[in-house]
Amino acid sequence: MVIFQRLFYKLISVSNRLVFLTSLFLIGISSVLIYVLEPGTFENPFNGFWWVMTTVTTVGYGDYSPVTVAGKMLAMGLYIFGIGLISIVISKVVDQIFLFQRRKEQGKMDFTGANHFVIIDWSTNAKLAVQEILHSDPEAQIVLIDQLDTTPLSHERVHYVQGNPIHQSTLEQANLKEAKAVFVFANEVTDFGNFIQDSSFVDGKTLLIATTIERYYEEIYTIVEVKDRSNVENFVHVDIDEFILSTDTISQMAVRSAFHPGSSRIVSQLLSKQHGDDLYEIKRRPHWNTYRDAFDELLQEGATLVSNGEKLNINRQLDREIPDDARLFVICDEETYQRIT
């Protein structure tokens, strides 16, 4: 038993590749050997393989069993070595599963998907953005980059990457070059859990991250959250596609609600796909010449045409021709959007 114990300790310490190859060799040679020793009992090599598998996994159906001395000697060898070896294989497989899960939670694995969303720095706004993306697109994949020890959110469509986003290796781990868009959220929490009081320092960190992204991935669509509007000028040398001024948005909605009660709920509804009607972009139809053509037809189908890109005044330009580069936005529910597109 001491010899066997030492042998199994040696097997546990060797590489997984060697253990798996040894197990396959033992199972294969035993399956052929038992058929050679007792062809009348096992009839074909597959039945020998079946018997070996039921033996080493301790299932033991009893439908096939050796009757000769040589066959029984082989069976005893499988009892001693085969069962122990398969147990080691199973334990190593379980260890690999736990290792995979642990590496995934710690953000140590590369993301190999494409057309995904990358969110940099975990915060309340980042959490809300993740929830909105998951509700908006049931197929969307999200890669979250932060320096936390483990992922702050466990979800099958959220992949965590641990690392500093100003390092190209971290961005490569998130496969940023094939991402659909990247969000850089302002993070007021330091690595030690303290809050940064000065918004300029927060925006300075955001600027550094945005500069790194644009340096290596200038074609990626970049959305950046800025804490102080006056700091937007510092981003002038960086090609940022859109800025989010969270403090401005909150204050503006609060004032609008005071002057026009309920207006903030309308805006929130349009911004979130989880409630009510939403804002959608649709393609121009070939027979639409003017905004009126599009407006009247869409109205009959249950959608309201509201803008061409940022231009919200098309209701005063209904007889104007729709430009070739127009981006038409409508307000409707999900069912109507699927129907009209």
XYZ file of C-alpha atoms in Angstrom:
341
model
C 0.000 0.000 0.000
C 2.899 2.353 0.686
C 4.185 1.716 -2.824
C 0.746 2.374 -4.326
C 0.369 5.503 -2.218
C 3.679 6.876 -3.454
C 2.726 5.977 -7.020
C -0.557 7.872 -6.835
C 1.170 10.888 -5.251
C 3.539 10.863 -8.221
C 0.583 10.725 -10.629
C -1.107 13.671 -8.940
C 2.028 15.797 -9.272
C 2.683 15.053 -12.957
C 1.262 17.148 -15.768
C -2.375 16.826 -16.791
C -1.323 15.913 -20.320
C 0.678 12.898 -19.121
C -2.129 11.717 -16.840
C -4.720 11.938 -19.620
C -2.489 10.186 -22.153
C -1.664 7.447 -19.651
C -5.357 6.925 -18.903
C -6.260 6.744 -22.589
C -3.437 4.267 -23.186
C -4.496 2.075 -20.257
C -8.157 2.062 -21.332
C -7.317 1.420 -24.973
C -4.817 -1.379 -24.400
C -7.064 -3.038 -21.799
C -10.070 -2.943 -24.165
C -8.098 -4.694 -26.912
C -6.336 -7.079 -24.531
C -9.503 -8.385 -22.854
C -11.000 -9.104 -26.271
C -7.827 -10.936 -27.339
C -7.831 -12.963 -24.116
C -11.544 -13.823 -24.257
C -13.005 -13.275 -27.756
C -15.873 -15.650 -27.031
C -16.956 -13.707 -23.965
C -16.643 -10.152 -25.288
C -17.373 -10.815 -29.001
C -15.770 -7.537 -30.252
C -13.340 -4.847 -29.036
C -16.152 -2.379 -28.340
C -17.649 -4.722 -25.757
C -14.171 -4.901 -24.245
C -14.073 -1.109 -24.112
C -17.531 -1.077 -22.502
C -16.397 -3.503 -19.823
C -13.226 -1.518 -19.114
C -15.185 1.727 -18.713
C -17.778 0.197 -16.392
C -14.921 -1.311 -14.378
C -12.707 1.757 -13.928
C -15.722 3.977 -13.160
C -16.932 1.394 -10.583
C -20.337 1.151 -12.282
C -20.035 -2.595 -12.895
C -23.192 -3.517 -14.821
C -22.176 -7.171 -14.844
C -23.337 -7.775 -18.428
C -19.751 -8.697 -19.374
C -17.126 -10.228 -17.091
C -13.965 -12.306 -17.656
C -14.068 -16.042 -17.033
C -10.464 -17.066 -17.678
C -7.572 -16.708 -15.278
C -5.792 -14.309 -17.638
C -8.917 -12.183 -17.989
C -9.429 -12.066 -14.243
C -5.787 -11.068 -13.724
C -6.320 -8.172 -16.125
C -9.461 -7.216 -14.205
C -7.540 -7.150 -10.921
C -4.945 -4.902 -12.516
C -7.704 -2.512 -13.541
C -9.106 -2.598 -10.006
C -5.761 -1.554 -8.576
C -4.417 0.866 -11.173
C -7.320 1.785 -13.454
C -9.796 2.914 -10.820
C -7.163 4.996 -9.044
C -5.958 6.517 -12.305
C -9.471 7.466 -13.434
C -10.129 8.989 -10.005
C -7.070 11.185 -10.483
C -8.264 12.165 -13.970
C -11.687 13.141 -12.636
C -10.130 15.165 -9.808
C -7.899 17.000 -12.276
C -10.887 17.788 -14.506
C -12.761 19.187 -11.500
C -9.676 21.219 -10.530
C -9.508 22.681 -14.041
C -13.173 23.679 -13.869
C -12.636 25.450 -10.546
C -9.441 27.050 -11.887
C -11.311 28.299 -14.962
C -14.086 29.769 -12.813
C -11.595 31.390 -10.440
C -9.562 32.921 -13.297
C -12.779 34.202 -14.883
C -13.918 35.855 -11.638
C -10.476 37.383 -11.119
C -10.422 38.815 -14.649
C -7.370 36.852 -15.771
C -8.831 35.492 -19.010
C -8.800 37.091 -22.463
C -12.063 37.956 -24.187
C -12.166 36.575 -27.744
C -15.619 37.736 -28.856
C -16.406 40.634 -31.181
C -18.946 43.426 -31.601
C -19.138 43.772 -27.818
C -19.369 46.748 -25.459
C -16.427 47.668 -23.248
C -17.067 49.504 -19.976
C -14.105 50.978 -18.131
C -14.183 51.582 -14.363
C -16.974 50.231 -12.193
C -19.342 52.778 -10.677
C -23.050 53.333 -10.118
C -23.405 54.764 -13.623
C -21.455 51.835 -15.062
C -23.791 49.409 -13.287
C -26.837 51.162 -14.719
C -25.254 51.104 -18.184
C -24.651 47.353 -17.938
C -28.259 46.737 -16.925
C -29.529 48.898 -19.790
C -27.349 47.117 -22.377
C -28.434 43.690 -21.147
C -32.109 44.693 -21.369
C -31.708 46.428 -24.726
C -30.012 43.576 -26.566
C -30.461 39.938 -25.462
C -27.354 38.966 -27.448
C -25.025 41.770 -26.332
C -21.713 40.868 -24.694
C -20.074 43.250 -22.220
C -16.453 43.430 -21.105
C -15.864 45.278 -17.844
C -12.360 46.615 -17.092
C -11.389 47.516 -13.535
C -8.692 46.818 -10.952
C -10.920 45.098 -8.394
C -9.751 41.728 -7.054
C -12.857 39.951 -8.360
C -15.682 40.795 -10.725
C -18.276 43.146 -9.208
C -21.039 41.552 -11.306
C -21.583 37.883 -12.125
C -23.508 37.458 -15.356
C -23.110 35.041 -18.253
C -22.854 37.939 -20.737
C -20.506 40.092 -18.652
C -16.778 39.286 -18.914
C -14.427 40.823 -16.371
C -10.867 41.949 -17.162
C -8.654 42.965 -14.248
C -6.022 45.522 -15.110
C -5.085 49.135 -15.591
C -6.959 50.565 -18.605
C -4.079 52.891 -19.478
C -2.001 49.837 -20.410
C -2.402 48.517 -23.940
C -2.115 44.905 -22.721
C -5.287 45.363 -20.658
C -7.163 46.789 -23.633
C -5.925 43.913 -25.796
C -7.187 41.452 -23.188
C -10.632 43.035 -23.625
C -10.243 42.697 -27.440
C -10.993 46.391 -27.808
C -10.081 46.455 -31.498
C -13.203 44.416 -32.315
C -15.547 46.141 -29.859
C -18.651 48.010 -30.941
C -18.163 50.876 -28.486
C -16.294 51.736 -25.306
C -17.649 53.631 -22.310
C -15.237 55.414 -19.964
C -17.045 56.252 -16.735
C -15.740 58.694 -14.159
C -14.557 56.766 -11.134
C -14.319 58.744 -7.897
C -13.038 55.783 -5.853
C -9.297 55.180 -5.496
C -7.629 51.772 -5.283
C -7.681 52.145 -1.475
C -11.435 52.742 -1.326
C -11.206 56.498 -0.729
C -13.245 59.081 -2.628
C -11.605 61.733 -4.813
C -13.102 65.085 -3.890
C -11.657 67.165 -6.739
C -13.486 66.525 -10.017
C -10.411 67.677 -11.962
C -8.465 64.664 -10.701
C -11.326 62.365 -11.687
C -11.516 63.862 -15.173
C -7.716 63.783 -15.407
C -7.767 60.015 -14.955
C -10.560 59.739 -17.521
C -8.529 61.853 -19.954
C -5.526 59.570 -19.574
C -7.643 56.493 -20.298
C -9.332 58.141 -23.297
C -5.949 59.201 -24.682
C -4.676 55.630 -24.465
C -7.761 54.304 -26.240
C -7.553 56.822 -29.061
C -3.831 56.239 -29.429
C -4.188 52.534 -30.160
C -7.823 52.241 -31.279
C -8.791 55.532 -32.899
C -11.576 53.899 -34.932
C -13.513 52.736 -31.857
C -16.656 54.684 -30.910
C -15.807 56.295 -27.556
C -18.260 57.668 -24.988
C -16.733 59.471 -22.014
C -18.309 60.656 -18.760
C -16.975 63.997 -17.538
C -17.665 65.308 -14.043
C -16.982 69.002 -14.730
C -18.112 70.677 -17.969
C -15.135 73.046 -17.903
C -12.800 70.053 -18.260
C -14.231 69.118 -21.658
C -11.805 71.589 -23.265
C -8.927 69.448 -21.994
C -10.140 66.615 -24.227
C -9.823 68.716 -27.398
C -6.788 66.772 -28.649
C -8.563 63.446 -28.136
C -11.126 62.316 -30.702
C -14.012 61.585 -28.337
C -17.271 60.747 -30.106
C -19.634 61.684 -27.264
C -19.426 63.254 -23.825
C -21.769 62.512 -20.935
C -22.172 65.237 -18.316
C -24.038 63.421 -15.570
C -24.279 66.368 -13.193
C -25.688 68.598 -15.922
C -28.257 66.012 -16.922
C -29.518 65.585 -13.378
C -29.805 69.318 -12.719
C -31.452 70.027 -16.076
C -34.048 67.284 -15.559
C -34.751 68.567 -12.053
C -35.405 72.101 -13.323
C -37.590 70.865 -16.192
C -39.634 68.821 -13.740
C -40.239 71.931 -11.652
C -41.469 73.954 -14.630
C -43.201 71.049 -16.382
C -44.166 68.321 -13.866
C -43.705 64.816 -15.233
C -41.234 65.805 -17.971
C -38.368 63.928 -16.314
C -40.384 60.699 -16.459
C -40.816 61.176 -20.213
C -37.068 61.555 -20.704
C -36.299 58.584 -18.466
C -38.760 56.461 -20.421
C -37.113 57.355 -23.735
C -33.651 56.677 -22.347
C -34.505 53.279 -20.889
C -35.617 50.274 -22.878
C -37.096 48.668 -19.787
C -40.221 50.860 -19.678
C -42.691 52.217 -22.232
C -41.888 53.535 -25.701
C -38.318 54.051 -26.799
C -36.223 55.986 -29.277
C -35.130 53.974 -32.333
C -33.171 54.719 -35.490
C -34.672 53.462 -38.749
C -33.482 53.340 -42.339
C -34.896 55.634 -45.000
C -37.283 53.926 -47.411
C -36.641 54.431 -51.158
C -40.007 56.086 -51.862
C -39.620 58.709 -49.144
C -38.702 62.012 -50.771
C -39.698 64.497 -48.089
C -39.980 64.350 -44.327
C -43.753 64.494 -44.756
C -43.706 61.229 -46.744
C -41.868 59.530 -43.919
C -43.820 61.234 -41.127
C -47.282 60.363 -42.502
C -46.444 56.762 -43.368
C -44.762 56.051 -40.041
C -47.650 57.673 -38.169
C -50.061 55.261 -39.842
C -47.839 52.392 -38.709
C -47.780 53.511 -35.068
C -44.440 55.346 -34.910
C -43.676 59.055 -34.616
C -40.793 60.539 -36.586
C -39.048 63.028 -34.291
C -35.610 63.889 -35.647
C -32.878 63.652 -38.213
C -29.908 62.984 -35.998
C -29.735 65.837 -33.487
C -32.163 68.002 -35.461
C -35.513 67.974 -33.674
C -37.198 70.532 -35.953
C -38.250 68.310 -38.844
C -41.931 68.870 -37.961
C -41.368 72.430 -39.249
C -39.611 71.157 -42.362
C -41.996 68.455 -43.499
C -41.890 69.515 -47.143
C -38.092 69.563 -47.270
C -36.303 66.727 -49.039
C -34.658 64.117 -46.866
C -30.869 64.299 -47.342
C -29.013 61.158 -48.353
C -27.056 61.064 -45.087
C -30.142 61.449 -42.885
C -30.387 59.494 -39.624
C -34.073 59.158 -38.865
C -35.234 58.561 -35.297
C -38.723 57.516 -34.238
C -40.567 56.956 -30.970
C -42.525 53.712 -30.676
C -42.672 50.450 -28.767
C -40.557 47.374 -29.435
C -43.320 45.521 -31.301
C -43.908 48.441 -33.678
C -40.185 48.873 -34.295
C -39.801 45.220 -35.246
C -42.756 45.505 -37.599
C -41.702 48.677 -39.417
C -38.130 47.502 -39.872
